[in-house]
């Protein structure tokens, strides 16, 4: 059984390797599968915003320019792309390298925490969501977008088969569901959507 640090190191290597081609590869999926998801996140973000696993910064164009945005990312190579995107957008964004399972921020530091298409690959999503809860102020909101196990059994079975390969090779899980972890962490779910045969889930939840 790999240790937490070993799993994190593997994910860093996977995403460092993928960084140069990630935007090109994800673009098609976003058009046909995740369409509207980033706009949904950006429209709901408020105040001091932390994006966990910000990747190459693909959400940055959708945040209100008046928001104070910070981003944390495990992969230095992905973070370098995000820095270039922020510069191209002329957006002042506080970007730092860090682990979603051990966020480098004080308690109650943010009004909104965003995580998009990333909990599927974070080794311990339960721990990561608990960290998101910790850094939110009381009354702050968590915004999640991720792919999850389908509500249609034949498609779920296909996801499970693919996951046997992607889980071992890249730590990518297609059948995870984050909602139970969100509720277990103490969040109150205010909005939830399942789309694309239940394979996409959007969650807005508040820290009491």
Coordinates of C-alpha atoms in Angstrom, one line a residue:
X1 CA 0.0 0.0 0.0
X2 CA 1.6 3.3 -1.1
X3 CA 2.0 6.0 1.6
X4 CA 0.3 9.3 1.3
X5 CA 3.5 11.0 0.4
X6 CA 4.3 8.4 -2.3
X7 CA 0.9 8.9 -3.8
X8 CA 1.3 12.7 -3.8
X9 CA 4.7 12.4 -5.4
X10 CA 3.3 10.2 -8.1
X11 CA 0.5 12.6 -8.9
X12 CA 3.1 15.5 -9.1
X13 CA 5.0 13.5 -11.7
X14 CA 1.9 12.7 -13.7
X15 CA 0.7 16.3 -13.9
X16 CA 4.2 17.7 -14.5
X17 CA 4.4 15.4 -17.6
X18 CA 0.9 16.3 -18.7
X19 CA 1.2 20.1 -18.3
X20 CA 2.4 21.0 -21.8
X21 CA -0.4 19.2 -23.5
X22 CA -3.2 19.5 -20.9
X23 CA -5.0 22.5 -22.4
X24 CA -5.1 20.9 -25.8
X25 CA -6.4 17.5 -24.5
X26 CA -9.0 18.9 -22.1
X27 CA -10.4 21.3 -24.7
X28 CA -12.5 18.8 -26.6
X29 CA -13.9 17.2 -23.4
X30 CA -14.9 20.6 -22.1
X31 CA -16.9 21.4 -25.2
X32 CA -18.9 18.1 -25.2
X33 CA -18.9 17.0 -21.6
X34 CA -18.0 19.7 -19.1
X35 CA -19.7 22.6 -21.1
X36 CA -20.8 25.4 -18.9
X37 CA -19.1 24.1 -15.8
X38 CA -16.5 26.8 -15.5
X39 CA -19.0 29.5 -16.1
X40 CA -21.2 28.0 -13.3
X41 CA -18.2 28.1 -10.9
X42 CA -17.2 31.7 -11.8
X43 CA -20.8 33.0 -11.4
X44 CA -21.0 31.8 -7.8
X45 CA -17.5 32.7 -6.5
X46 CA -17.5 35.6 -4.0
X47 CA -15.0 37.6 -1.9
X48 CA -11.7 36.0 -1.2
X49 CA -11.4 33.0 -3.5
X50 CA -9.1 30.0 -3.2
X51 CA -9.0 27.6 -6.1
X52 CA -7.6 24.2 -5.0
X53 CA -5.7 22.3 -7.7
X54 CA -5.9 25.3 -10.1
X55 CA -4.0 23.4 -12.8
X56 CA -3.3 25.5 -15.8
X57 CA -5.7 28.2 -14.6
X58 CA -8.5 27.4 -17.0
X59 CA -11.1 28.9 -14.6
X60 CA -9.4 32.3 -14.4
X61 CA -11.2 33.9 -17.3
X62 CA -14.6 33.2 -15.6
X63 CA -13.9 34.9 -12.3
X64 CA -15.2 38.5 -11.7
X65 CA -12.1 40.7 -12.1
X66 CA -13.0 42.4 -8.7
X67 CA -12.4 39.1 -6.8
X68 CA -9.2 38.4 -4.9
X69 CA -8.2 35.0 -6.3
X70 CA -5.5 32.6 -4.9
X71 CA -4.6 29.3 -6.4
X72 CA -2.7 26.3 -5.1
X73 CA -1.4 23.5 -7.3
X74 CA 0.7 20.4 -6.7
X75 CA 2.5 20.4 -10.1
X76 CA 5.2 23.1 -10.7
X77 CA 4.8 22.6 -14.5
X78 CA 1.0 23.1 -14.4
X79 CA 1.5 26.1 -12.1
X80 CA 3.9 27.7 -14.6
X81 CA 1.2 27.5 -17.3
X82 CA -1.3 29.1 -14.9
X83 CA 1.1 32.0 -14.2
X84 CA 1.4 32.6 -17.9
X85 CA -2.4 32.6 -18.3
X86 CA -2.9 35.0 -15.4
X87 CA -0.3 37.3 -17.0
X88 CA -2.0 37.1 -20.4
X89 CA -5.3 38.0 -18.7
X90 CA -3.7 40.8 -16.7
X91 CA -5.2 39.2 -13.6
X92 CA -3.4 39.6 -10.3
X93 CA -3.6 36.1 -8.9
X94 CA -1.7 34.7 -5.9
X95 CA -0.4 31.3 -7.0
X96 CA 1.6 28.9 -5.0
X97 CA 2.8 25.3 -5.0
X98 CA 1.1 23.1 -2.5
X99 CA -0.8 20.0 -1.6
X100 CA -4.6 19.9 -1.5
X101 CA -4.5 17.5 1.4
X102 CA -2.3 20.0 3.4
X103 CA -3.3 23.5 2.3
X104 CA -0.7 26.1 3.1
X105 CA -3.2 28.6 4.5
X106 CA -4.6 29.6 7.9
X107 CA -8.0 28.6 9.2
X108 CA -10.9 30.8 8.0
X109 CA -8.9 32.6 5.3
X110 CA -11.3 32.5 2.3
X111 CA -15.0 33.2 1.5
X112 CA -15.1 30.8 -1.4
X113 CA -13.2 27.6 -2.2
X114 CA -13.3 26.2 -5.7
X115 CA -12.2 22.8 -7.0
X116 CA -12.8 21.8 -10.6
X117 CA -12.1 18.4 -12.2
X118 CA -9.5 17.5 -9.6
X119 CA -10.8 15.5 -6.7
X120 CA -11.0 12.6 -9.1
X121 CA -7.2 12.4 -9.0
X122 CA -6.3 13.7 -5.5
X123 CA -5.2 10.6 -3.5
X124 CA -7.3 11.3 -0.4
X125 CA -10.4 13.4 -1.4
X126 CA -11.9 13.2 2.0
X127 CA -8.8 14.8 3.6
X128 CA -8.7 17.5 0.8
X129 CA -12.4 18.4 1.4
X130 CA -11.8 18.6 5.1
X131 CA -8.9 21.1 4.4
X132 CA -11.2 23.1 2.2
X133 CA -13.7 23.3 5.1
X134 CA -10.9 24.4 7.4
X135 CA -9.8 27.4 5.3
X136 CA -13.3 28.7 4.7
X137 CA -14.8 31.3 7.0
X138 CA -18.1 30.4 8.7
X139 CA -20.7 31.1 6.0
X140 CA -18.2 30.6 3.3
X141 CA -19.0 28.4 0.3
X142 CA -17.5 25.4 -1.4
X143 CA -17.9 25.1 -5.2
X144 CA -17.1 21.7 -6.8
X145 CA -17.2 20.5 -10.4
X146 CA -16.2 16.9 -11.1
X147 CA -16.9 13.8 -13.1
X148 CA -18.4 11.0 -11.1
X149 CA -19.9 7.6 -11.5
X150 CA -22.8 7.6 -13.9
X151 CA -26.4 7.0 -12.8
X152 CA -26.9 4.8 -15.9
X153 CA -25.6 1.3 -15.0
X154 CA -24.1 0.4 -18.4
X155 CA -22.1 3.6 -18.5
X156 CA -21.0 3.1 -14.9
X157 CA -19.8 -0.3 -15.7
X158 CA -17.7 1.1 -18.6
X159 CA -16.3 3.8 -16.3
X160 CA -15.4 1.1 -13.8
X161 CA -13.5 -0.9 -16.4
X162 CA -11.6 2.2 -17.6
X163 CA -10.8 3.1 -14.0
X164 CA -8.9 -0.2 -13.5
X165 CA -6.3 1.2 -16.0
X166 CA -6.4 4.9 -15.2
X167 CA -6.4 4.4 -11.5
X168 CA -3.2 2.5 -11.6
X169 CA -1.4 4.5 -14.3
X170 CA -2.4 8.0 -13.4
X171 CA -4.4 7.9 -10.1
X172 CA -7.5 9.0 -12.1
X173 CA -10.8 7.7 -10.7
X174 CA -13.9 7.9 -12.8
X175 CA -16.5 6.5 -10.3
X176 CA -15.7 8.5 -7.2
X177 CA -18.6 10.6 -5.7
X178 CA -17.6 13.6 -3.6
X179 CA -21.0 14.4 -2.1
X180 CA -20.7 12.1 0.9
X181 CA -17.3 13.6 1.8
X182 CA -18.8 17.1 1.5
X183 CA -21.6 16.2 3.9
X184 CA -19.2 14.3 6.3
X185 CA -17.0 17.4 6.5
X186 CA -19.8 19.4 7.9
X187 CA -21.0 21.3 4.8
X188 CA -24.6 22.1 4.1
X189 CA -25.4 21.4 0.5
X190 CA -27.3 24.3 -1.1
X191 CA -27.2 23.4 -4.7
X192 CA -26.5 20.2 -6.6
X193 CA -26.7 19.2 -10.3
X194 CA -26.1 15.9 -12.0
X195 CA -25.6 16.1 -15.8
X196 CA -24.6 14.0 -18.8
X197 CA -26.2 10.7 -17.6
X198 CA -25.1 11.6 -14.1
X199 CA -21.4 11.6 -14.9
X200 CA -20.9 15.3 -14.1
X201 CA -21.8 16.8 -10.7
X202 CA -21.8 20.4 -9.6
X203 CA -22.0 21.2 -5.9
X204 CA -22.5 24.4 -3.9
X205 CA -22.2 23.9 -0.2
X206 CA -21.9 26.2 2.8
X207 CA -19.8 26.0 5.9
X208 CA -22.2 26.7 8.8

